[in-house]
CSV table of C-alpha atoms and ligand atoms in Angstrom, one decimal:
chain,number,residue,atom,x,y,z
A,110,MET,CA,33.3,15.1,-9.8
A,111,LEU,CA,31.0,12.2,-9.2
A,112,THR,CA,27.3,12.3,-10.2
A,113,ARG,CA,24.9,11.5,-7.4
A,114,ARG,CA,24.2,8.1,-8.8
A,115,GLU,CA,27.9,7.2,-8.9
A,116,PHE,CA,28.3,8.5,-5.4
A,117,ASN,CA,25.4,6.5,-4.2
A,118,TRP,CA,26.8,3.4,-5.8
A,119,ARG,CA,30.2,4.0,-4.3
A,120,VAL,CA,28.7,4.3,-0.8
A,121,ALA,CA,26.7,1.1,-1.5
A,122,ALA,CA,29.7,-0.7,-2.9
A,123,GLY,CA,31.7,0.3,0.2
A,124,LEU,CA,29.1,-1.0,2.6
A,125,ALA,CA,28.6,-4.1,0.5
A,126,GLY,CA,32.4,-4.6,0.4
A,127,ALA,CA,32.5,-4.4,4.2
A,128,ALA,CA,29.7,-7.0,4.4
A,129,ALA,CA,31.5,-9.3,1.9
A,130,ALA,CA,34.7,-9.0,4.0
A,131,GLY,CA,32.8,-10.7,6.8
A,132,LEU,CA,32.2,-7.4,8.7
A,133,ARG,CA,28.6,-7.7,9.7
A,134,LEU,CA,26.7,-4.5,9.6
A,135,PRO,CA,24.1,-3.6,12.3
A,136,GLY,CA,20.8,-5.4,11.9
A,137,GLN,CA,22.1,-7.8,9.4
A,138,GLU,CA,21.6,-11.6,10.0
A,139,PRO,CA,24.0,-14.1,8.4
A,140,GLY,CA,23.1,-14.7,4.8
A,141,GLU,CA,21.0,-11.5,4.5
A,142,PRO,CA,21.7,-8.5,2.3
A,143,PRO,CA,23.5,-5.7,4.3
A,144,VAL,CA,21.7,-2.7,5.6
A,145,LEU,CA,22.8,0.1,3.3
A,146,CYS,CA,21.7,3.2,5.3
A,147,ALA,CA,22.1,4.7,8.7
A,148,PRO,CA,19.6,7.0,10.3
A,149,GLN,CA,21.2,10.2,11.9
A,150,LEU,CA,18.3,12.3,13.1
A,151,VAL,CA,15.5,10.0,14.3
A,152,ASN,CA,15.7,7.6,17.2
A,153,PRO,CA,15.6,4.0,15.9
A,154,GLU,CA,15.3,2.5,19.4
A,155,ARG,CA,12.4,4.7,20.4
A,156,LEU,CA,10.6,3.7,17.1
A,157,ARG,CA,11.3,0.0,17.7
A,158,VAL,CA,9.9,0.2,21.2
A,159,ALA,CA,6.7,1.9,19.9
A,160,LEU,CA,6.3,-0.8,17.2
A,161,ASP,CA,6.7,-3.5,19.9
A,162,GLU,CA,4.1,-1.9,22.1
A,163,LEU,CA,1.6,-1.6,19.2
A,164,ALA,CA,2.1,-5.3,18.4
A,165,GLY,CA,0.5,-6.1,21.8
A,166,PHE,CA,-2.9,-5.0,20.5
A,167,GLY,CA,-4.6,-8.0,18.9
A,168,ARG,CA,-1.6,-10.3,19.3
A,169,LEU,CA,-2.3,-13.9,18.5
A,170,PRO,CA,-1.1,-16.7,20.8
A,171,GLY,CA,0.8,-18.4,17.9
A,172,GLY,CA,2.4,-15.2,16.7
A,173,GLY,CA,1.0,-12.7,14.3
A,174,THR,CA,-1.7,-10.1,14.9
A,175,SER,CA,-5.4,-9.8,14.1
A,176,ARG,CA,-6.4,-6.2,14.5
A,177,LEU,CA,-9.3,-5.7,12.1
A,178,GLY,CA,-10.6,-2.3,11.2
A,179,PHE,CA,-13.7,-1.6,13.3
A,180,SER,CA,-12.9,-3.9,16.1
A,181,PRO,CA,-12.2,-3.5,19.9
A,182,ASP,CA,-8.5,-4.2,19.4
A,183,ASP,CA,-8.1,-1.6,16.7
A,184,LEU,CA,-10.0,0.9,18.7
A,185,ALA,CA,-7.7,0.2,21.7
A,186,ALA,CA,-4.6,0.7,19.6
A,187,ARG,CA,-5.9,4.0,18.3
A,188,GLN,CA,-6.6,5.2,21.8
A,189,TRP,CA,-3.1,4.2,22.8
A,190,LEU,CA,-1.6,6.2,19.9
A,191,ALA,CA,-3.9,9.2,20.5
A,192,GLY,CA,-2.6,9.3,24.1
A,193,LEU,CA,1.0,9.3,22.8
A,194,LEU,CA,0.2,12.1,20.3
A,195,ARG,CA,-1.5,14.2,23.0
A,196,ARG,CA,1.6,13.8,25.2
A,197,GLU,CA,3.6,15.3,22.3
A,198,GLY,CA,1.4,18.3,22.5
A,199,LEU,CA,-0.7,17.7,19.4
A,200,ASP,CA,-4.3,18.6,19.0
A,201,VAL,CA,-6.0,15.2,18.5
A,202,THR,CA,-9.5,14.8,17.0
A,203,ILE,CA,-11.7,12.1,15.4
A,204,ASP,CA,-13.2,13.2,12.1
A,205,ALA,CA,-16.6,12.3,10.8
A,206,ALA,CA,-15.3,9.0,9.2
A,207,ALA,CA,-13.5,8.1,12.5
A,208,ASN,CA,-10.0,8.9,11.1
A,209,LEU,CA,-7.6,9.9,13.9
A,210,ARG,CA,-6.3,13.4,13.1
A,211,ALA,CA,-3.5,15.0,15.1
A,212,ARG,CA,-2.5,18.6,14.3
A,213,ARG,CA,0.8,20.3,15.1
A,214,ALA,CA,0.5,24.1,14.6
A,215,GLY,CA,2.9,25.8,12.2
A,216,GLU,CA,4.4,29.3,12.3
A,217,ARG,CA,1.9,30.2,9.6
A,218,ASP,CA,-1.1,28.3,10.7
A,219,ASP,CA,-3.3,29.7,7.9
A,220,LEU,CA,-1.2,27.8,5.3
A,221,PRO,CA,-2.5,24.5,3.9
A,222,ALA,CA,-1.4,21.6,6.1
A,223,LEU,CA,1.2,19.1,5.2
A,224,ALA,CA,-0.4,15.7,6.0
A,225,PHE,CA,1.2,12.3,6.5
A,226,GLY,CA,0.2,9.0,8.1
A,227,SER,CA,-1.0,5.5,7.5
A,228,HIS,CA,-3.3,2.9,9.2
A,229,LEU,CA,-3.2,0.7,12.3
A,230,ASP,CA,-5.6,-2.0,11.2
A,231,THR,CA,-4.3,-5.4,10.0
A,232,VAL,CA,-5.6,-8.4,8.0
A,233,PRO,CA,-6.7,-11.5,10.0
A,234,ASN,CA,-3.5,-13.3,11.1
A,235,GLY,CA,-1.4,-10.4,9.8
A,236,GLY,CA,1.9,-9.0,10.7
A,237,ASN,CA,3.2,-6.0,12.7
A,238,PHE,CA,4.7,-3.8,9.9
A,239,ASP,CA,2.0,-3.1,7.3
A,240,GLY,CA,0.5,0.3,8.2
A,241,CYS,CA,2.3,0.2,11.6
A,242,VAL,CA,5.6,1.4,10.2
A,243,GLY,CA,4.0,4.4,8.5
A,244,SER,CA,1.8,5.3,11.5
A,245,LEU,CA,4.6,5.0,14.1
A,246,GLY,CA,7.2,6.5,11.6
A,247,ALA,CA,4.9,9.5,11.6
A,248,LEU,CA,4.9,9.6,15.4
A,249,GLU,CA,8.7,9.4,15.3
A,250,VAL,CA,8.7,12.4,13.0
A,251,ILE,CA,6.7,14.4,15.5
A,252,ARG,CA,8.9,13.2,18.4
A,253,THR,CA,12.0,14.2,16.5
A,254,LEU,CA,10.6,17.7,15.7
A,255,ASN,CA,9.7,18.2,19.4
A,256,GLU,CA,13.0,17.0,20.6
A,257,LYS,CA,14.8,19.4,18.3
A,258,ASP,CA,12.3,22.1,19.2
A,259,LEU,CA,11.6,22.7,15.5
A,260,ARG,CA,8.5,24.5,14.4
A,261,THR,CA,7.5,24.1,10.7
A,262,ARG,CA,6.1,26.9,8.7
A,263,ARG,CA,3.0,25.0,7.7
A,264,PRO,CA,0.8,23.1,10.1
A,265,LEU,CA,1.4,19.4,10.1
A,266,GLU,CA,-1.4,16.9,10.3
A,267,LEU,CA,-0.8,13.2,11.2
A,268,ILE,CA,-3.7,11.1,10.0
A,269,ILE,CA,-4.5,7.5,10.9
A,270,PHE,CA,-7.0,6.2,8.4
A,271,THR,CA,-9.9,3.9,9.5
A,272,ASN,CA,-10.3,0.4,8.1
A,273,GLU,CA,-7.7,0.5,5.4
A,274,GLU,CA,-7.5,-3.2,4.9
A,275,GLY,CA,-11.3,-3.5,4.6
A,276,VAL,CA,-11.4,-7.2,5.4
A,277,HIS,CA,-14.3,-6.2,7.8
A,278,TYR,CA,-17.1,-5.2,5.4
A,279,GLY,CA,-15.1,-6.2,2.3
A,280,LYS,CA,-14.1,-2.7,1.1
A,281,GLY,CA,-10.6,-1.2,1.6
A,282,LEU,CA,-9.5,2.4,2.2
A,283,PHE,CA,-12.7,3.3,4.2
A,284,GLY,CA,-11.3,6.4,6.0
A,285,SER,CA,-9.3,7.9,3.1
A,286,ARG,CA,-12.2,7.2,0.6
A,287,ALA,CA,-14.6,8.9,3.0
A,288,LEU,CA,-12.3,11.9,3.3
A,289,ALA,CA,-12.0,12.1,-0.5
A,290,GLY,CA,-15.7,11.8,-1.0
A,291,LEU,CA,-15.4,8.4,-2.7
A,292,LEU,CA,-17.7,6.1,-0.5
A,293,ASP,CA,-20.1,4.0,-2.5
A,294,PRO,CA,-23.9,4.6,-2.1
A,295,GLY,CA,-25.2,2.6,0.8
A,296,GLU,CA,-21.7,1.7,2.1
A,297,LEU,CA,-22.5,3.1,5.6
A,298,GLU,CA,-25.6,0.8,5.9
A,299,ALA,CA,-23.7,-2.4,5.1
A,300,VAL,CA,-23.8,-4.9,8.0
A,301,ASP,CA,-21.4,-7.5,9.2
A,302,GLU,CA,-22.0,-11.1,10.4
A,303,GLN,CA,-23.0,-9.7,13.8
A,304,GLY,CA,-25.6,-7.4,12.1
A,305,VAL,CA,-23.7,-4.3,13.0
A,306,ALA,CA,-23.7,-1.5,10.4
A,307,VAL,CA,-20.6,0.4,9.3
A,308,ALA,CA,-22.3,3.6,10.6
A,309,GLU,CA,-22.6,2.1,14.1
A,310,TRP,CA,-18.9,1.3,14.2
A,311,VAL,CA,-18.0,4.8,13.0
A,312,ARG,CA,-20.0,6.1,16.0
A,313,ARG,CA,-18.3,3.6,18.4
A,314,TYR,CA,-15.0,5.1,17.2
A,315,GLY,CA,-16.1,8.6,17.9
A,316,GLY,CA,-17.0,9.6,14.3
A,317,ASP,CA,-20.3,11.0,12.9
A,318,PRO,CA,-21.7,9.1,9.9
A,319,ASP,CA,-24.3,11.8,9.3
A,320,ARG,CA,-21.5,14.3,8.6
A,321,ILE,CA,-19.3,12.1,6.3
A,322,ALA,CA,-21.0,13.5,3.2
A,323,GLU,CA,-19.8,17.0,4.0
A,324,MET,CA,-16.3,16.2,5.3
A,325,THR,CA,-14.3,16.5,2.1
A,326,PRO,CA,-11.9,19.5,2.5
A,327,PRO,CA,-12.1,22.3,-0.1
A,328,ALA,CA,-9.5,22.0,-3.0
A,329,GLY,CA,-6.1,23.4,-2.0
A,330,SER,CA,-6.7,23.1,1.8
A,331,LEU,CA,-4.1,20.2,2.0
A,332,PHE,CA,-0.7,21.0,0.7
A,333,ALA,CA,0.3,17.3,0.2
A,334,TYR,CA,0.0,13.9,1.7
A,335,LEU,CA,3.0,11.6,2.4
A,336,GLU,CA,3.0,8.0,3.4
A,337,LEU,CA,5.7,5.7,4.6
A,338,HIS,CA,5.0,2.0,4.1
A,339,ILE,CA,6.6,-1.4,3.8
A,340,GLU,CA,7.0,-2.5,0.2
A,341,GLN,CA,5.0,-5.8,0.8
A,342,GLY,CA,6.9,-7.2,-2.2
A,343,GLY,CA,10.5,-8.5,-2.6
A,344,VAL,CA,12.1,-6.0,-5.0
A,345,LEU,CA,14.0,-3.8,-2.5
A,346,TRP,CA,15.0,-6.8,-0.3
A,347,GLN,CA,16.3,-8.8,-3.3
A,348,ARG,CA,18.3,-5.9,-4.6
A,349,GLY,CA,19.5,-4.8,-1.2
A,350,ILE,CA,18.2,-1.3,-1.6
A,351,PRO,CA,17.0,0.3,1.7
A,352,LEU,CA,14.5,2.9,0.4
A,353,GLY,CA,11.9,3.0,-2.4
A,354,ILE,CA,10.4,6.1,-4.0
A,355,VAL,CA,6.9,5.2,-5.2
A,356,GLU,CA,6.1,6.4,-8.7
A,357,GLY,CA,2.4,5.6,-8.3
A,358,ILE,CA,-0.1,3.1,-7.1
A,359,VAL,CA,-1.0,0.8,-10.0
A,360,GLY,CA,-4.4,0.7,-11.6
A,361,ILE,CA,-6.3,-2.6,-11.5
A,362,ASN,CA,-8.7,-4.0,-14.0
A,363,ARG,CA,-10.5,-7.3,-13.3
A,364,TYR,CA,-12.2,-9.2,-16.1
A,365,ARG,CA,-14.8,-11.9,-15.8
A,366,VAL,CA,-14.1,-14.8,-18.2
A,367,ALA,CA,-16.6,-17.6,-18.9
A,368,LEU,CA,-16.0,-20.5,-21.2
A,369,GLU,CA,-19.0,-22.6,-22.3
A,370,GLY,CA,-18.1,-26.1,-23.7
A,371,PHE,CA,-20.2,-29.3,-23.3
A,372,ALA,CA,-20.5,-31.5,-20.2
A,373,ASN,CA,-20.5,-35.1,-21.2
A,374,HIS,CA,-19.5,-38.6,-20.0
A,375,ALA,CA,-15.8,-38.8,-19.3
A,376,GLY,CA,-15.7,-42.5,-20.2
A,377,THR,CA,-17.7,-42.8,-23.4
A,378,THR,CA,-16.7,-39.5,-25.2
A,379,PRO,CA,-13.6,-40.0,-27.4
A,380,MET,CA,-10.9,-37.4,-26.9
A,381,ASN,CA,-11.5,-35.9,-30.4
A,382,GLN,CA,-15.2,-35.3,-29.7
A,383,ARG,CA,-14.9,-33.2,-26.6
A,384,ARG,CA,-15.6,-29.6,-26.0
A,385,ASP,CA,-13.7,-29.4,-22.7
A,386,ALA,CA,-13.9,-25.8,-21.2
A,387,LEU,CA,-11.2,-26.5,-18.6
A,388,VAL,CA,-8.6,-27.5,-21.3
A,389,THR,CA,-9.3,-24.2,-23.1
A,390,ALA,CA,-9.1,-22.3,-19.7
A,391,SER,CA,-5.7,-23.8,-19.1
A,392,LYS,CA,-4.4,-22.5,-22.4
A,393,ILE,CA,-5.8,-19.0,-21.7
A,394,ILE,CA,-4.2,-19.0,-18.2
A,395,LEU,CA,-0.8,-19.8,-19.7
A,396,ALA,CA,-1.5,-17.1,-22.4
A,397,VAL,CA,-2.0,-14.5,-19.7
A,398,ARG,CA,1.5,-15.1,-18.3
A,399,GLU,CA,3.0,-15.2,-21.8
A,400,ILE,CA,1.4,-12.0,-23.0
A,401,VAL,CA,2.1,-10.1,-19.7
A,402,THR,CA,5.8,-11.0,-19.7
A,403,ALA,CA,6.3,-10.5,-23.5
A,404,GLN,CA,7.0,-6.8,-23.1
A,405,PRO,CA,9.3,-4.9,-20.8
A,406,GLY,CA,7.8,-3.1,-17.7
A,407,ARG,CA,6.4,-4.0,-14.3
A,408,GLN,CA,2.9,-5.0,-15.4
A,409,VAL,CA,1.5,-8.0,-13.7
A,410,GLY,CA,-1.4,-10.4,-14.6
A,411,THR,CA,-3.0,-13.1,-12.5
A,412,VAL,CA,-5.7,-15.7,-12.7
A,413,GLY,CA,-6.3,-16.2,-9.0
A,414,ALA,CA,-9.5,-18.3,-8.9
A,415,ILE,CA,-11.4,-20.8,-11.1
A,416,SER,CA,-14.7,-22.4,-11.0
A,417,VAL,CA,-15.4,-25.6,-12.9
A,418,GLN,CA,-18.8,-27.1,-13.6
A,419,PRO,CA,-20.2,-29.6,-13.0
A,420,GLY,CA,-16.9,-30.4,-11.2
A,421,ALA,CA,-16.8,-34.2,-11.1
A,422,PRO,CA,-14.0,-36.6,-11.9
A,423,ASN,CA,-16.2,-38.5,-14.4
A,424,VAL,CA,-17.7,-35.5,-16.3
A,425,ILE,CA,-16.0,-33.4,-19.0
A,426,PRO,CA,-16.0,-29.8,-17.7
A,427,GLY,CA,-18.8,-28.0,-19.5
A,428,ARG,CA,-18.4,-24.5,-18.0
A,429,VAL,CA,-15.5,-22.7,-16.5
A,430,GLU,CA,-15.3,-19.2,-15.0
A,431,PHE,CA,-12.3,-17.3,-13.9
A,432,PRO,CA,-11.1,-13.7,-13.3
A,433,VAL,CA,-8.2,-12.1,-15.1
A,434,GLU,CA,-6.6,-9.4,-13.1
A,435,LEU,CA,-4.2,-6.9,-14.7
A,436,ARG,CA,-2.2,-4.2,-12.8
A,437,ASP,CA,0.1,-1.4,-14.1
A,438,LEU,CA,0.7,2.4,-13.7
A,439,SER,CA,-0.7,3.0,-17.1
A,440,MET,CA,-4.4,2.3,-17.8
A,441,ASP,CA,-3.6,2.3,-21.6
A,442,LYS,CA,-1.1,-0.6,-21.1
A,443,ILE,CA,-3.6,-2.5,-19.0
A,444,GLU,CA,-6.3,-2.1,-21.7
A,445,ALA,CA,-3.9,-3.1,-24.5
A,446,LEU,CA,-2.9,-6.2,-22.6
A,447,ALA,CA,-6.5,-7.1,-22.0
A,448,ARG,CA,-7.4,-6.8,-25.7
A,449,GLN,CA,-4.5,-9.1,-26.6
A,450,ILE,CA,-5.5,-11.7,-24.0
A,451,ARG,CA,-9.1,-11.5,-25.0
A,452,ASP,CA,-8.3,-12.0,-28.7
A,453,ARG,CA,-5.9,-14.9,-28.0
A,454,GLY,CA,-8.6,-16.4,-25.7
A,455,ALA,CA,-11.2,-16.1,-28.4
A,456,GLN,CA,-8.9,-17.9,-31.0
A,457,LEU,CA,-8.1,-20.7,-28.5
A,458,ALA,CA,-11.8,-21.1,-27.7
A,459,THR,CA,-12.9,-21.2,-31.3
A,460,ALA,CA,-10.3,-23.9,-32.1
A,461,ASP,CA,-11.6,-26.0,-29.2
A,462,GLY,CA,-15.3,-25.6,-30.1
A,463,VAL,CA,-15.8,-23.6,-26.9
A,464,THR,CA,-17.6,-20.2,-26.5
A,465,LEU,CA,-15.8,-17.4,-24.7
A,466,THR,CA,-17.4,-14.4,-23.0
A,467,TRP,CA,-15.2,-11.6,-21.6
A,468,GLU,CA,-16.4,-8.7,-19.5
A,469,LEU,CA,-14.9,-6.0,-17.4
A,470,ALA,CA,-15.9,-6.7,-13.7
A,471,SER,CA,-14.1,-3.7,-12.0
A,472,SER,CA,-11.7,-1.0,-12.8
A,473,HIS,CA,-9.5,1.2,-10.5
A,474,GLU,CA,-7.5,4.0,-12.1
A,475,PRO,CA,-3.8,4.3,-11.3
A,476,ALA,CA,-2.8,7.1,-8.8
A,477,LEU,CA,0.5,8.7,-9.6
A,478,THR,CA,2.6,10.4,-7.0
A,479,HIS,CA,3.6,14.1,-7.6
A,480,PRO,CA,6.9,14.5,-9.6
A,481,GLN,CA,8.1,17.4,-7.4
A,482,ILE,CA,7.5,15.3,-4.2
A,483,ARG,CA,9.4,12.4,-5.7
A,484,PHE,CA,12.2,14.8,-6.5
A,485,GLN,CA,12.3,16.1,-2.9
A,486,ILE,CA,12.3,12.6,-1.5
A,487,GLN,CA,15.2,11.8,-3.8
A,488,GLN,CA,17.1,14.9,-2.6
A,489,ALA,CA,16.4,14.0,1.0
A,490,ALA,CA,17.7,10.5,0.4
A,491,ALA,CA,20.9,12.0,-1.1
A,492,GLU,CA,21.4,14.0,2.1
A,493,MET,CA,21.3,10.6,3.9
A,494,ARG,CA,23.7,9.1,1.3
A,495,ALA,CA,21.2,6.4,0.8
A,496,VAL,CA,20.6,4.5,-2.4
A,497,THR,CA,16.9,4.5,-3.6
A,498,LEU,CA,14.9,2.8,-6.2
A,499,THR,CA,12.0,4.4,-8.0
A,500,MET,CA,9.2,1.9,-8.3
A,501,PRO,CA,5.4,1.4,-8.6
A,502,SER,CA,3.3,0.1,-5.7
A,503,GLY,CA,1.5,-3.0,-6.7
A,504,ALA,CA,-0.7,-2.9,-3.5
A,505,GLY,CA,-3.4,-0.3,-2.7
A,506,HIS,CA,-2.8,2.4,-0.1
A,507,ASP,CA,-4.7,5.3,1.5
A,508,ALA,CA,-2.4,7.6,-0.6
A,509,GLN,CA,-4.4,6.4,-3.6
A,510,ALA,CA,-7.6,7.9,-2.3
A,511,MET,CA,-5.7,11.0,-1.0
A,512,ALA,CA,-4.4,11.6,-4.6
A,513,GLN,CA,-7.9,12.8,-5.4
A,514,LEU,CA,-7.5,15.6,-2.8
A,515,CYS,CA,-3.9,16.8,-3.0
A,516,PRO,CA,-0.4,15.9,-4.4
A,517,VAL,CA,0.8,12.6,-2.8
A,518,GLY,CA,4.2,10.9,-2.2
A,519,MET,CA,5.1,7.5,-0.8
A,520,ILE,CA,8.3,6.0,0.6
A,521,PHE,CA,8.9,2.2,0.8
A,522,VAL,CA,11.2,0.2,3.1
A,523,PRO,CA,12.1,-3.4,2.3
A,524,SER,CA,10.0,-6.3,3.4
A,525,LYS,CA,12.1,-9.3,4.3
A,526,ASP,CA,11.8,-12.0,1.6
A,527,GLY,CA,8.9,-10.0,0.1
A,528,ILE,CA,6.4,-11.4,2.7
A,529,SER,CA,3.4,-9.4,3.9
A,530,HIS,CA,-0.1,-10.0,5.2
A,531,SER,CA,1.4,-12.8,7.2
A,532,PRO,CA,2.8,-13.2,10.7
A,533,ALA,CA,6.2,-13.7,9.0
A,534,GLU,CA,6.1,-10.1,7.7
A,535,TYR,CA,9.3,-8.4,8.9
A,536,SER,CA,11.2,-5.2,8.2
A,537,ARG,CA,14.6,-4.4,9.8
A,538,PRO,CA,14.6,-1.7,12.5
A,539,GLU,CA,17.5,0.2,10.8
A,540,GLU,CA,15.6,0.4,7.5
A,541,ILE,CA,12.4,1.3,9.2
A,542,ALA,CA,14.3,4.2,11.0
A,543,CYS,CA,15.8,5.2,7.6
A,544,GLY,CA,12.3,5.4,6.2
A,545,ALA,CA,11.1,7.5,9.1
A,546,GLU,CA,14.1,9.8,8.7
A,547,LEU,CA,13.5,10.1,4.9
A,548,LEU,CA,9.9,11.1,5.8
A,549,TYR,CA,11.2,13.6,8.3
A,550,ARG,CA,13.6,15.2,5.9
A,551,THR,CA,11.1,15.3,3.1
A,552,ILE,CA,8.5,17.0,5.3
A,553,LEU,CA,11.1,19.7,6.2
A,554,ARG,CA,12.0,20.1,2.5
A,555,LEU,CA,8.4,20.4,1.4
A,556,ASP,CA,7.7,22.9,4.2
A,557,THR,CA,10.1,25.4,2.5
A,558,LEU,CA,8.2,25.2,-0.8
A,559,GLU,CA,5.6,27.8,-1.6
A,560,LYS,CA,3.8,25.5,-4.1
A,561,LEU,CA,4.2,22.2,-5.9
A,562,ALA,CA,4.9,23.0,-9.6
B,1450,LIG,ZN1,-1.0,-1.1,4.5
C-alpha cells in the first residue's frame, strides 16, 4: 500500500510526465510548470469572471490596479461584493471598524461561527490577486454551498477586512487589528494628506469609530478563521506545487543601526588614516547575509535602506544609518541571529575605528496556525489528490491579527514567478480554483469537529 506522500508524488509524477511528453495541461503556458491539480466541486469559470469584474475597480490605464484602503474605488468594490453576497442570501452588515461581514446561518446557529475571508484593497499600482483571490474564493465557497443546497452545522461568516495593506495612513491590518483590539492609541485620529482622519473614513464606509473599542468578540465566540491567499513569493511556483499549507506568519524584528566614523577630506586623508563609516556598513551588510544563510531554515534578513552623511563624492562618510530586518517563525531564532549580527558588527566597527550603536526599532511576534487546522487542510488536499507544501508566510496577513482571537489556518496558491504588489502579479485560474476548493473542503471538515484540540 502507498503512503499518502508516495501517492501524491505518483499523481504529480504522472501529470508532470504528461507535461514532459508534450501534452499541455489546462492553464499551462509553454515553458511553465504544469498545473498539478484539478478542481471538482467549485466553478473555476464563475470564480474567474468574478475576479475579472473586481479588477475593474481602480483599474489603471497602463494595466495594474490602485484600490487603496479607505478610497472611493475600494468602497465601490466592497459595495459590489456586498450586493453579490446579498444575492446569495447572506445577512450582510458593516461592523464598527467598517469590515464587511456576511453571515450564513447554520443548523445550530448558537454555535461559534466559522469565519473566513481576506481583503479587497491593494497597494498603489498593484495587481489583481493579492487579497482578491481570498475574498472571491470565499464568495465561491458560498456559491458552491448554495448550489449544492448544503447547510453547515455552524454559522459561517465571510469577512472582508478594511485597509489591510495600510498604504493609506501607513499601518497595515486595520480592520483585523481593530477586531482583535490591537489598534494603537490615537490611530483613529491620524490624518492623511487631504486632512481626513481615519475615523472619518470609517464613517464613510458605514462603520462607527466610537464603537471600535467595544467590538472585540468574547473569547470562544469564533470557532476559527481561515484565509486563502496568493503566496506572494516564488517557492510554490518554482517547485510546481499547486497548494501551500501555511505553518504561520513570520515574526519581524527591525533594528536601527548607526555607525559613527569621521567625515574628512576625500583627497587629503590617506587611506590608512580614515574612519569610513560606509566601508564598515558594507562589511556588516555582507555579514547579515552570511550569518542568516549559515544555518538551515527559512529565516530571512535584509538591509533595505541606507543613509550616508554628509553624502558627497569628496567627503569620507562620517555617519551611516541603516535598518536590519529579520523574519522567522521563531522569535528565539530571530533574536539569536540579531545577537550574532550585532556582535560581528561591533568587531568590524572596532577594527575600523568606528562606533556602532544597535537598537530594536520594532518587533512583531510570529503568529502560528493551528496544528489541527493544518491537519484538516492536509486531509482535504488528499481528497483532491493534490500535492501540498507546508511553509511559512513571509508576508503579513489579517490571519495574523485574527490569531489573537481564535485558531487560524491559511492556504496559499502559487504566484507566477513569485511576483506580487505589481501589475505583473498573476496566479493561474486552475490553481486559484483549487485553492477555493481546498478552502471549501476544509470548511466542511472543520464544521464536523466539536472543538479544536
Ligand atoms: Zn494580501
